[in-house]
Amino acid sequence: MSTLIDTLINDNLVPLKPYESARRLFSGGQDWLNANESPFANDYGVDSSSFNRYPSCQPKSVVNGYASYANVTKEQLIVTRGADEGIELLIRTFCTPGKDNILICPPTYGMYAISAETCDIGVKTVPLKSDFNLDVEGICATDNVNLVFICAPNNPTGTQVARADIKTVLEHFSESALVVVDEAYIEFDADNTWATEINNYPNLVVLRTLSKAFALAGLRCGFTLAQAPVIQALLKVIAPYPIPEPVAQIAAQALSSDALERLQQQVSELNQEKAALAAALAAVDGITLVGDTKANFILFRFAKASALMAYLVSQGMLIRDQSKQLNLSNCLRVSIGTKAQNQRLMNLINAFLQEDAA
Ligand SMILES: *Cc1c(COP(=O)(O)O)cnc(C)c1O
């Protein structure tokens, strides 16, 4: 049986392994600070009266709600099953398998490369500089790429990307590639959005999600913003009924003015907690903060990172090991949780250090 599967499977899939998402790597535990989710679970209701019908391909309430939130027109946006589907749609729409390439700047979010590999698209890599700024010269010296992925704020370094650098990249590739600015964490650094520049750059694409600041990772709802011709091309590829009706109903509620006010409160609470946790971590002997804290997580380096990680997991405290990423040896990433969770994390780290010293 397995020989049949082995002969049928696409050649480019043979070396691939299923993505090691935070949720797949660890289950159980009590404190989930490993997937940059929000610690707040907000309440929603659904109306089942139309569940017997296929949903709208692009539900109006969600399109209009998000367009108004992001200051774009409804023609400049497509709703997807998370930003992850936006990444895959961009690759399937704008890259020809076996021929075209994307460009990524590691250390960064893993799904750009994984989506490309599953579609038999090449991945060209221009690492971030040692201070995690873009290597603009290196990027502009790379040819034969159709999509340039820039994550801003970047996961897992938490660093923002200089606006002048993105501008240079947009202009350099104006005739040859789309520049995709992944703004999954933009609510934590709202002044730096590129959504407001969509009208100025036909090759600018912005990715957004409800999974992080909006506290709806379980919903699987994201957005791709760009000028209308890009959106029209993506609509050729997206499935006919990509957004389940319950998802559309809840997303629309999450975009109401009351919910947006709650979002702002939760973001400012998380930003305060982040500052407190960053200070507490930085005060620990042997811990150095790495990158910046423009998103809802903190990256730090610790010589005994893997032992600390194992200890935390054994105590039900899940964080994310980033030490396999380029230039991030011994680095761990912790998502900002509730005050109580962050305090528990610090207590456990101090307990580990005492045991370790004993
Ligand atoms: C979490 C994350 C995503 C995925 O968002 P979903 O909407 O949950 O698919 C995309 N990009 C980055 C940088 C992320 O951290």
mmCIF file of C-alpha atoms and ligand atoms in Angstrom:
data_model
loop_
_atom_site.group_PDB
_atom_site.id
_atom_site.type_symbol
_atom_site.label_atom_id
_atom_site.label_comp_id
_atom_site.label_asym_id
_atom_site.label_seq_id
_atom_site.Cartn_x
_atom_site.Cartn_y
_atom_site.Cartn_z
ATOM 1 C CA MET A 1 0.000 0.000 0.000
ATOM 2 C CA SER A 2 2.650 2.474 1.013
ATOM 3 C CA THR A 3 4.493 1.803 -2.268
ATOM 4 C CA LEU A 4 1.400 3.031 -4.159
ATOM 5 C CA ILE A 5 1.413 6.220 -2.088
ATOM 6 C CA ASP A 6 5.164 6.533 -2.511
ATOM 7 C CA THR A 7 4.873 6.347 -6.293
ATOM 8 C CA LEU A 8 1.858 8.636 -6.567
ATOM 9 C CA ILE A 9 2.882 11.454 -4.239
ATOM 10 C CA ASN A 10 4.117 14.641 -5.915
ATOM 11 C CA ASP A 11 7.907 14.535 -6.155
ATOM 12 C CA ASN A 12 8.253 17.887 -4.424
ATOM 13 C CA LEU A 13 6.314 16.638 -1.382
ATOM 14 C CA VAL A 14 8.559 13.646 -0.663
ATOM 15 C CA PRO A 15 11.061 15.508 1.573
ATOM 16 C CA LEU A 16 8.405 17.537 3.441
ATOM 17 C CA LYS A 17 7.102 16.951 6.958
ATOM 18 C CA PRO A 18 3.822 18.277 8.434
ATOM 19 C CA TYR A 19 4.312 21.779 9.886
ATOM 20 C CA GLU A 20 5.299 21.669 13.545
ATOM 21 C CA SER A 21 2.770 24.203 14.764
ATOM 22 C CA ALA A 22 2.853 25.161 18.422
ATOM 23 C CA ARG A 23 -0.343 23.203 18.891
ATOM 24 C CA ARG A 24 1.018 20.062 17.240
ATOM 25 C CA LEU A 25 4.321 20.123 19.134
ATOM 26 C CA PHE A 26 2.814 20.244 22.618
ATOM 27 C CA SER A 27 -0.595 19.545 23.972
ATOM 28 C CA GLY A 28 -1.775 19.581 27.541
ATOM 29 C CA GLY A 29 -0.191 21.944 30.011
ATOM 30 C CA GLN A 30 -2.138 24.761 31.556
ATOM 31 C CA ASP A 31 -0.443 27.913 30.332
ATOM 32 C CA TRP A 32 -0.251 28.311 26.586
ATOM 33 C CA LEU A 33 2.288 31.026 25.879
ATOM 34 C CA ASN A 34 3.649 29.315 22.773
ATOM 35 C CA ALA A 35 1.467 30.387 19.824
ATOM 36 C CA ASN A 36 1.134 34.176 20.245
ATOM 37 C CA GLU A 37 -2.557 33.777 20.915
ATOM 38 C CA SER A 38 -4.451 36.267 23.033
ATOM 39 C CA PRO A 39 -5.148 35.165 26.615
ATOM 40 C CA PHE A 40 -8.608 36.748 26.414
ATOM 41 C CA ALA A 41 -11.565 34.605 25.324
ATOM 42 C CA ASN A 42 -14.429 36.907 24.354
ATOM 43 C CA ASP A 43 -18.051 35.842 24.062
ATOM 44 C CA TYR A 44 -19.941 35.539 20.756
ATOM 45 C CA GLY A 45 -23.294 34.197 19.591
ATOM 46 C CA VAL A 46 -24.397 32.588 16.324
ATOM 47 C CA ASP A 47 -27.715 32.494 14.501
ATOM 48 C CA SER A 48 -28.246 29.052 12.958
ATOM 49 C CA SER A 49 -31.249 29.983 10.805
ATOM 50 C CA SER A 50 -29.249 29.898 7.558
ATOM 51 C CA PHE A 51 -26.866 27.010 8.295
ATOM 52 C CA ASN A 52 -28.703 24.852 5.712
ATOM 53 C CA ARG A 53 -27.508 27.242 2.960
ATOM 54 C CA TYR A 54 -24.071 27.637 1.423
ATOM 55 C CA PRO A 55 -22.488 30.803 2.761
ATOM 56 C CA SER A 56 -21.507 33.849 0.753
ATOM 57 C CA CYS A 57 -18.041 33.517 -0.823
ATOM 58 C CA GLN A 58 -17.056 36.902 0.590
ATOM 59 C CA PRO A 59 -19.534 37.820 3.330
ATOM 60 C CA LYS A 60 -20.455 41.506 2.973
ATOM 61 C CA SER A 61 -20.625 42.249 6.695
ATOM 62 C CA VAL A 62 -17.059 41.003 7.168
ATOM 63 C CA VAL A 63 -15.670 42.620 3.997
ATOM 64 C CA ASN A 64 -17.266 45.975 4.801
ATOM 65 C CA GLY A 65 -16.384 45.779 8.493
ATOM 66 C CA TYR A 66 -12.723 45.000 7.882
ATOM 67 C CA ALA A 67 -12.382 47.456 4.984
ATOM 68 C CA SER A 68 -13.609 50.209 7.256
ATOM 69 C CA TYR A 69 -11.324 49.047 10.108
ATOM 70 C CA ALA A 70 -8.287 48.938 7.798
ATOM 71 C CA ASN A 71 -9.136 52.074 5.802
ATOM 72 C CA VAL A 72 -9.246 50.374 2.408
ATOM 73 C CA THR A 73 -12.154 49.955 -0.028
ATOM 74 C CA LYS A 74 -14.119 46.704 -0.195
ATOM 75 C CA GLU A 75 -12.544 46.014 -3.614
ATOM 76 C CA GLN A 76 -9.107 46.064 -1.955
ATOM 77 C CA LEU A 77 -9.615 43.100 0.375
ATOM 78 C CA ILE A 78 -10.262 39.360 0.378
ATOM 79 C CA VAL A 79 -11.319 37.323 3.448
ATOM 80 C CA THR A 80 -9.510 33.998 3.907
ATOM 81 C CA ARG A 81 -9.206 31.052 6.288
ATOM 82 C CA GLY A 82 -6.586 32.843 8.372
ATOM 83 C CA ALA A 83 -3.631 34.811 7.029
ATOM 84 C CA ASP A 84 -2.079 31.399 6.324
ATOM 85 C CA GLU A 85 -4.564 30.853 3.521
ATOM 86 C CA GLY A 86 -3.718 34.326 2.217
ATOM 87 C CA ILE A 87 -0.053 33.290 2.009
ATOM 88 C CA GLU A 88 -0.950 30.119 0.125
ATOM 89 C CA LEU A 89 -3.357 31.896 -2.238
ATOM 90 C CA LEU A 90 -0.702 34.473 -3.111
ATOM 91 C CA ILE A 91 1.768 31.712 -3.915
ATOM 92 C CA ARG A 92 -0.715 29.664 -5.948
ATOM 93 C CA THR A 93 -1.948 32.739 -7.819
ATOM 94 C CA PHE A 94 1.328 34.479 -8.597
ATOM 95 C CA CYS A 95 3.931 31.708 -8.868
ATOM 96 C CA THR A 96 4.230 28.952 -11.483
ATOM 97 C CA PRO A 97 5.245 25.573 -9.963
ATOM 98 C CA GLY A 98 8.686 24.332 -10.863
ATOM 99 C CA LYS A 99 9.673 27.719 -12.250
ATOM 100 C CA ASP A 100 9.101 30.708 -9.963
ATOM 101 C CA ASN A 101 10.468 31.752 -6.578
ATOM 102 C CA ILE A 102 9.532 33.656 -3.468
ATOM 103 C CA LEU A 103 11.993 35.614 -1.324
ATOM 104 C CA ILE A 104 12.030 35.398 2.477
ATOM 105 C CA CYS A 105 14.198 37.043 5.165
ATOM 106 C CA PRO A 106 14.884 34.629 8.029
ATOM 107 C CA PRO A 107 14.628 34.370 10.929
ATOM 108 C CA THR A 108 10.928 34.793 10.192
ATOM 109 C CA TYR A 109 7.532 33.106 10.100
ATOM 110 C CA GLY A 110 7.793 29.533 8.820
ATOM 111 C CA MET A 111 4.714 29.271 6.640
ATOM 112 C CA TYR A 112 6.052 31.295 3.670
ATOM 113 C CA ALA A 113 8.664 28.659 2.893
ATOM 114 C CA ILE A 114 6.379 25.730 3.730
ATOM 115 C CA SER A 115 3.555 26.970 1.504
ATOM 116 C CA ALA A 116 6.036 27.559 -1.319
ATOM 117 C CA GLU A 117 7.547 24.092 -0.945
ATOM 118 C CA THR A 118 4.165 22.348 -1.018
ATOM 119 C CA CYS A 119 3.445 24.171 -4.295
ATOM 120 C CA ASP A 120 6.870 23.364 -5.809
ATOM 121 C CA ILE A 121 7.888 27.028 -5.735
ATOM 122 C CA GLY A 122 11.525 27.919 -5.035
ATOM 123 C CA VAL A 123 12.517 29.797 -1.882
ATOM 124 C CA LYS A 124 15.299 32.372 -2.086
ATOM 125 C CA THR A 125 16.671 33.499 1.238
ATOM 126 C CA VAL A 126 18.196 36.858 2.174
ATOM 127 C CA PRO A 127 18.780 36.694 5.952
ATOM 128 C CA LEU A 128 18.070 39.684 8.153
ATOM 129 C CA LYS A 129 21.189 41.579 9.230
ATOM 130 C CA SER A 130 22.584 40.885 12.704
ATOM 131 C CA ASP A 131 20.448 43.735 14.127
ATOM 132 C CA PHE A 132 17.415 42.141 12.381
ATOM 133 C CA ASN A 133 17.091 44.970 9.872
ATOM 134 C CA LEU A 134 16.363 44.046 6.253
ATOM 135 C CA ASP A 135 19.388 43.471 4.048
ATOM 136 C CA VAL A 136 17.942 45.784 1.416
ATOM 137 C CA GLU A 137 20.945 45.513 -0.894
ATOM 138 C CA GLY A 138 20.813 41.734 -0.734
ATOM 139 C CA ILE A 139 17.077 41.722 -1.411
ATOM 140 C CA CYS A 140 17.385 44.081 -4.381
ATOM 141 C CA ALA A 141 20.275 42.020 -5.782
ATOM 142 C CA THR A 142 18.022 38.935 -5.953
ATOM 143 C CA ASP A 143 16.306 38.342 -9.277
ATOM 144 C CA ASN A 144 13.652 35.954 -10.523
ATOM 145 C CA VAL A 145 11.320 36.307 -7.546
ATOM 146 C CA ASN A 146 7.561 36.878 -7.829
ATOM 147 C CA LEU A 147 6.735 37.473 -4.173
ATOM 148 C CA VAL A 148 8.844 39.117 -1.443
ATOM 149 C CA PHE A 149 7.595 38.312 2.074
ATOM 150 C CA ILE A 150 8.371 40.869 4.785
ATOM 151 C CA CYS A 151 6.964 40.265 8.252
ATOM 152 C CA ALA A 152 6.421 43.537 10.147
ATOM 153 C CA PRO A 153 6.461 43.335 13.155
ATOM 154 C CA ASN A 154 8.525 40.218 12.537
ATOM 155 C CA ASN A 155 7.790 36.865 14.148
ATOM 156 C CA PRO A 156 9.826 35.715 16.121
ATOM 157 C CA THR A 157 12.165 38.721 16.582
ATOM 158 C CA GLY A 158 9.440 41.241 17.472
ATOM 159 C CA THR A 159 11.282 43.868 15.444
ATOM 160 C CA GLN A 160 9.622 46.430 13.174
ATOM 161 C CA VAL A 161 10.945 47.003 9.651
ATOM 162 C CA ALA A 162 12.240 50.458 8.701
ATOM 163 C CA ARG A 163 9.669 52.163 6.475
ATOM 164 C CA ALA A 164 12.368 53.512 4.175
ATOM 165 C CA ASP A 165 13.582 49.927 3.618
ATOM 166 C CA ILE A 166 10.135 48.633 2.634
ATOM 167 C CA LYS A 167 9.719 51.650 0.342
ATOM 168 C CA THR A 168 13.026 50.875 -1.382
ATOM 169 C CA VAL A 169 11.997 47.230 -1.837
ATOM 170 C CA LEU A 170 8.546 48.198 -3.177
ATOM 171 C CA GLU A 171 10.103 50.572 -5.694
ATOM 172 C CA HIS A 172 12.855 48.169 -6.723
ATOM 173 C CA PHE A 173 10.317 45.415 -7.492
ATOM 174 C CA SER A 174 7.602 47.705 -8.913
ATOM 175 C CA GLU A 175 7.760 45.983 -12.313
ATOM 176 C CA SER A 176 8.688 42.470 -11.242
ATOM 177 C CA ALA A 177 7.266 41.262 -7.901
ATOM 178 C CA LEU A 178 4.584 41.746 -5.263
ATOM 179 C CA VAL A 179 5.892 42.817 -1.858
ATOM 180 C CA VAL A 180 3.832 41.130 0.862
ATOM 181 C CA VAL A 181 3.954 42.899 4.238
ATOM 182 C CA ASP A 182 2.688 40.445 6.869
ATOM 183 C CA GLU A 183 0.979 42.539 9.551
ATOM 184 C CA ALA A 184 -0.299 39.700 11.758
ATOM 185 C CA TYR A 185 0.784 41.739 14.823
ATOM 186 C CA ILE A 186 0.064 45.260 13.586
ATOM 187 C CA GLU A 187 -2.431 46.088 16.361
ATOM 188 C CA PHE A 188 0.514 46.108 18.769
ATOM 189 C CA ASP A 189 2.317 48.707 16.624
ATOM 190 C CA ALA A 190 -0.594 50.287 14.793
ATOM 191 C CA ASP A 191 1.163 53.460 13.648
ATOM 192 C CA ASN A 192 3.419 51.446 11.373
ATOM 193 C CA THR A 193 0.815 49.890 9.093
ATOM 194 C CA TRP A 194 1.271 49.801 5.315
ATOM 195 C CA ALA A 195 -2.473 49.372 4.673
ATOM 196 C CA THR A 196 -2.743 53.137 4.273
ATOM 197 C CA GLU A 197 -0.252 52.971 1.345
ATOM 198 C CA ILE A 198 -2.213 50.484 -0.786
ATOM 199 C CA ASN A 199 -3.374 53.183 -3.199
ATOM 200 C CA ASN A 200 0.223 54.283 -3.809
ATOM 201 C CA TYR A 201 1.782 50.905 -4.700
ATOM 202 C CA PRO A 202 0.201 48.465 -7.203
ATOM 203 C CA ASN A 203 2.662 45.782 -6.007
ATOM 204 C CA LEU A 204 1.982 46.162 -2.258
ATOM 205 C CA VAL A 205 0.064 43.390 -0.453
ATOM 206 C CA VAL A 206 -0.747 43.494 3.279
ATOM 207 C CA LEU A 207 -1.691 40.397 5.306
ATOM 208 C CA ARG A 208 -3.871 40.687 8.412
ATOM 209 C CA THR A 209 -5.490 38.233 10.822
ATOM 210 C CA LEU A 210 -8.076 37.959 13.597
ATOM 211 C CA SER A 211 -5.863 35.346 15.323
ATOM 212 C CA LYS A 212 -3.636 37.575 17.434
ATOM 213 C CA ALA A 213 -4.838 40.902 18.898
ATOM 214 C CA PHE A 214 -8.462 40.104 17.973
ATOM 215 C CA ALA A 215 -8.244 36.979 20.160
ATOM 216 C CA LEU A 216 -9.887 34.724 17.541
ATOM 217 C CA ALA A 217 -7.220 32.186 16.559
ATOM 218 C CA GLY A 218 -9.867 29.464 16.780
ATOM 219 C CA LEU A 219 -11.995 31.221 14.177
ATOM 220 C CA ARG A 220 -9.481 30.943 11.309
ATOM 221 C CA CYS A 221 -10.131 34.286 9.675
ATOM 222 C CA GLY A 222 -7.624 36.542 7.914
ATOM 223 C CA PHE A 223 -7.455 39.232 5.270
ATOM 224 C CA THR A 224 -5.324 40.069 2.265
ATOM 225 C CA LEU A 225 -5.311 43.753 1.303
ATOM 226 C CA ALA A 226 -4.079 45.075 -2.051
ATOM 227 C CA GLN A 227 -5.211 47.035 -5.079
ATOM 228 C CA ALA A 228 -8.239 45.559 -6.878
ATOM 229 C CA PRO A 229 -6.340 43.736 -9.674
ATOM 230 C CA VAL A 230 -4.433 41.655 -7.101
ATOM 231 C CA ILE A 231 -7.671 40.841 -5.242
ATOM 232 C CA GLN A 232 -9.418 39.904 -8.511
ATOM 233 C CA ALA A 233 -6.615 37.455 -9.330
ATOM 234 C CA LEU A 234 -6.853 35.856 -5.852
ATOM 235 C CA LEU A 235 -10.609 35.443 -6.287
ATOM 236 C CA LYS A 236 -9.912 33.160 -9.268
ATOM 237 C CA VAL A 237 -8.099 30.732 -6.973
ATOM 238 C CA ILE A 238 -9.955 30.835 -3.639
ATOM 239 C CA ALA A 239 -12.499 28.057 -2.997
ATOM 240 C CA PRO A 240 -16.166 28.843 -3.756
ATOM 241 C CA TYR A 241 -17.307 28.847 -0.103
ATOM 242 C CA PRO A 242 -14.140 29.572 1.885
ATOM 243 C CA ILE A 243 -15.709 31.323 4.892
ATOM 244 C CA PRO A 244 -18.130 29.199 6.958
ATOM 245 C CA GLU A 245 -21.295 31.042 7.993
ATOM 246 C CA PRO A 246 -20.565 30.844 11.773
ATOM 247 C CA VAL A 247 -17.115 32.308 11.099
ATOM 248 C CA ALA A 248 -18.622 35.154 9.085
ATOM 249 C CA GLN A 249 -21.127 35.931 11.847
ATOM 250 C CA ILE A 250 -18.503 35.997 14.575
ATOM 251 C CA ALA A 251 -15.991 37.977 12.484
ATOM 252 C CA ALA A 252 -18.665 40.586 11.791
ATOM 253 C CA GLN A 253 -19.338 40.886 15.544
ATOM 254 C CA ALA A 254 -15.604 41.207 16.226
ATOM 255 C CA LEU A 255 -15.547 44.226 13.889
ATOM 256 C CA SER A 256 -18.414 46.085 15.588
ATOM 257 C CA SER A 257 -17.497 49.363 17.250
ATOM 258 C CA ASP A 258 -17.964 47.909 20.759
ATOM 259 C CA ALA A 259 -15.720 44.964 19.958
ATOM 260 C CA LEU A 260 -13.083 47.266 18.430
ATOM 261 C CA GLU A 261 -13.072 49.303 21.618
ATOM 262 C CA ARG A 262 -12.579 46.106 23.651
ATOM 263 C CA LEU A 263 -9.751 45.152 21.253
ATOM 264 C CA GLN A 264 -7.968 48.440 21.998
ATOM 265 C CA GLN A 265 -8.342 47.868 25.758
ATOM 266 C CA GLN A 266 -6.981 44.346 25.506
ATOM 267 C CA VAL A 267 -4.067 45.483 23.332
ATOM 268 C CA SER A 268 -3.085 48.186 25.806
ATOM 269 C CA GLU A 269 -3.387 45.739 28.700
ATOM 270 C CA LEU A 270 -1.138 43.270 26.849
ATOM 271 C CA ASN A 271 1.348 46.037 26.038
ATOM 272 C CA GLN A 272 1.555 46.913 29.755
ATOM 273 C CA GLU A 273 1.987 43.270 30.709
ATOM 274 C CA LYS A 274 4.639 42.945 27.998
ATOM 275 C CA ALA A 275 6.662 45.822 29.428
ATOM 276 C CA ALA A 276 6.464 44.308 32.918
ATOM 277 C CA LEU A 277 7.429 40.815 31.724
ATOM 278 C CA ALA A 278 10.280 42.172 29.577
ATOM 279 C CA ALA A 279 11.691 44.023 32.596
ATOM 280 C CA ALA A 280 11.362 40.933 34.799
ATOM 281 C CA LEU A 281 13.064 38.683 32.227
ATOM 282 C CA ALA A 282 15.855 41.190 31.555
ATOM 283 C CA ALA A 283 16.587 41.309 35.296
ATOM 284 C CA VAL A 284 17.296 37.558 35.412
ATOM 285 C CA ASP A 285 20.980 36.652 35.468
ATOM 286 C CA GLY A 286 21.910 35.000 32.184
ATOM 287 C CA ILE A 287 18.826 36.080 30.217
ATOM 288 C CA THR A 288 19.243 38.602 27.405
ATOM 289 C CA LEU A 289 16.296 39.980 25.509
ATOM 290 C CA VAL A 290 16.711 39.525 21.755
ATOM 291 C CA GLY A 291 15.160 41.707 19.041
ATOM 292 C CA ASP A 292 12.328 43.975 20.101
ATOM 293 C CA THR A 293 8.851 43.778 21.627
ATOM 294 C CA LYS A 294 6.650 45.359 18.938
ATOM 295 C CA ALA A 295 4.266 42.371 18.923
ATOM 296 C CA ASN A 296 2.614 40.285 21.681
ATOM 297 C CA PHE A 297 5.664 38.182 22.536
ATOM 298 C CA ILE A 298 9.186 38.438 23.901
ATOM 299 C CA LEU A 299 12.248 36.642 22.523
ATOM 300 C CA PHE A 300 15.164 35.961 24.833
ATOM 301 C CA ARG A 301 18.447 34.105 24.858
ATOM 302 C CA PHE A 302 19.552 31.863 27.716
ATOM 303 C CA ALA A 303 22.546 29.541 27.629
ATOM 304 C CA LYS A 304 20.575 26.609 29.073
ATOM 305 C CA ALA A 305 17.538 27.292 26.875
ATOM 306 C CA SER A 306 16.723 23.668 26.151
ATOM 307 C CA ALA A 307 16.902 22.630 29.816
ATOM 308 C CA LEU A 308 14.747 25.596 30.807
ATOM 309 C CA MET A 309 12.279 24.765 28.038
ATOM 310 C CA ALA A 310 12.021 21.142 29.209
ATOM 311 C CA TYR A 311 11.497 22.271 32.802
ATOM 312 C CA LEU A 312 8.737 24.723 31.832
ATOM 313 C CA VAL A 313 6.956 22.100 29.728
ATOM 314 C CA SER A 314 7.143 19.648 32.639
ATOM 315 C CA GLN A 315 5.360 22.279 34.749
ATOM 316 C CA GLY A 316 2.597 22.816 32.182
ATOM 317 C CA MET A 317 4.037 26.137 31.023
ATOM 318 C CA LEU A 318 4.314 26.020 27.237
ATOM 319 C CA ILE A 319 6.542 28.503 25.408
ATOM 320 C CA ARG A 320 8.188 28.190 21.988
ATOM 321 C CA ASP A 321 11.744 27.115 21.269
ATOM 322 C CA GLN A 322 13.159 29.242 18.433
ATOM 323 C CA SER A 323 16.736 28.017 18.719
ATOM 324 C CA LYS A 324 16.667 26.201 15.365
ATOM 325 C CA GLN A 325 16.007 29.456 13.508
ATOM 326 C CA LEU A 326 18.849 31.234 11.744
ATOM 327 C CA ASN A 327 20.934 33.282 14.239
ATOM 328 C CA LEU A 328 18.615 32.440 17.138
ATOM 329 C CA SER A 329 20.616 29.762 18.939
ATOM 330 C CA ASN A 330 19.405 29.305 22.542
ATOM 331 C CA CYS A 331 16.442 31.606 21.947
ATOM 332 C CA LEU A 332 12.994 31.054 23.434
ATOM 333 C CA ARG A 333 9.842 32.995 22.596
ATOM 334 C CA VAL A 334 7.105 33.641 25.110
ATOM 335 C CA SER A 335 3.676 35.038 24.223
ATOM 336 C CA ILE A 336 2.208 37.606 26.602
ATOM 337 C CA GLY A 337 -0.421 35.967 28.776
ATOM 338 C CA THR A 338 -2.567 37.223 31.632
ATOM 339 C CA LYS A 339 -0.824 38.869 34.570
ATOM 340 C CA ALA A 340 -1.212 35.626 36.526
ATOM 341 C CA GLN A 341 0.313 33.533 33.720
ATOM 342 C CA ASN A 342 3.242 35.895 33.273
ATOM 343 C CA GLN A 343 3.893 35.818 37.014
ATOM 344 C CA ARG A 344 3.738 32.025 37.012
ATOM 345 C CA LEU A 345 6.275 31.994 34.187
ATOM 346 C CA MET A 346 8.654 34.190 36.180
ATOM 347 C CA ASN A 347 8.183 32.053 39.305
ATOM 348 C CA LEU A 348 9.007 28.921 37.316
ATOM 349 C CA ILE A 349 12.080 30.516 35.720
ATOM 350 C CA ASN A 350 13.339 31.525 39.166
ATOM 351 C CA ALA A 351 12.615 28.034 40.509
ATOM 352 C CA PHE A 352 14.589 26.555 37.609
ATOM 353 C CA LEU A 353 17.551 28.839 38.332
ATOM 354 C CA GLN A 354 17.557 27.858 42.021
ATOM 355 C CA GLU A 355 17.422 24.137 41.218
ATOM 356 C CA ASP A 356 20.110 24.618 38.621
ATOM 357 C CA ALA A 357 22.397 26.457 41.046
ATOM 358 C CA ALA A 358 21.878 23.866 43.788
HETATM 359 C C1 LIG B 1 0.185 33.779 13.391
HETATM 360 C C2 LIG B 1 0.758 34.309 12.110
HETATM 361 C C3 LIG B 1 0.104 34.157 10.884
HETATM 362 C C4 LIG B 1 -1.072 33.245 10.728
HETATM 363 O O1 LIG B 1 -2.246 33.810 11.024
HETATM 364 P P1 LIG B 1 -3.591 32.967 10.856
HETATM 365 O O2 LIG B 1 -4.546 34.041 10.487
HETATM 366 O O3 LIG B 1 -3.870 32.368 12.186
HETATM 367 O O4 LIG B 1 -3.438 31.966 9.760
HETATM 368 C C5 LIG B 1 0.626 34.755 9.769
HETATM 369 N N1 LIG B 1 1.773 35.451 9.841
HETATM 370 C C6 LIG B 1 2.442 35.587 10.981
HETATM 371 C C7 LIG B 1 3.696 36.363 11.005
HETATM 372 C C8 LIG B 1 1.976 35.007 12.159
HETATM 373 O O5 LIG B 1 2.690 35.101 13.274
#
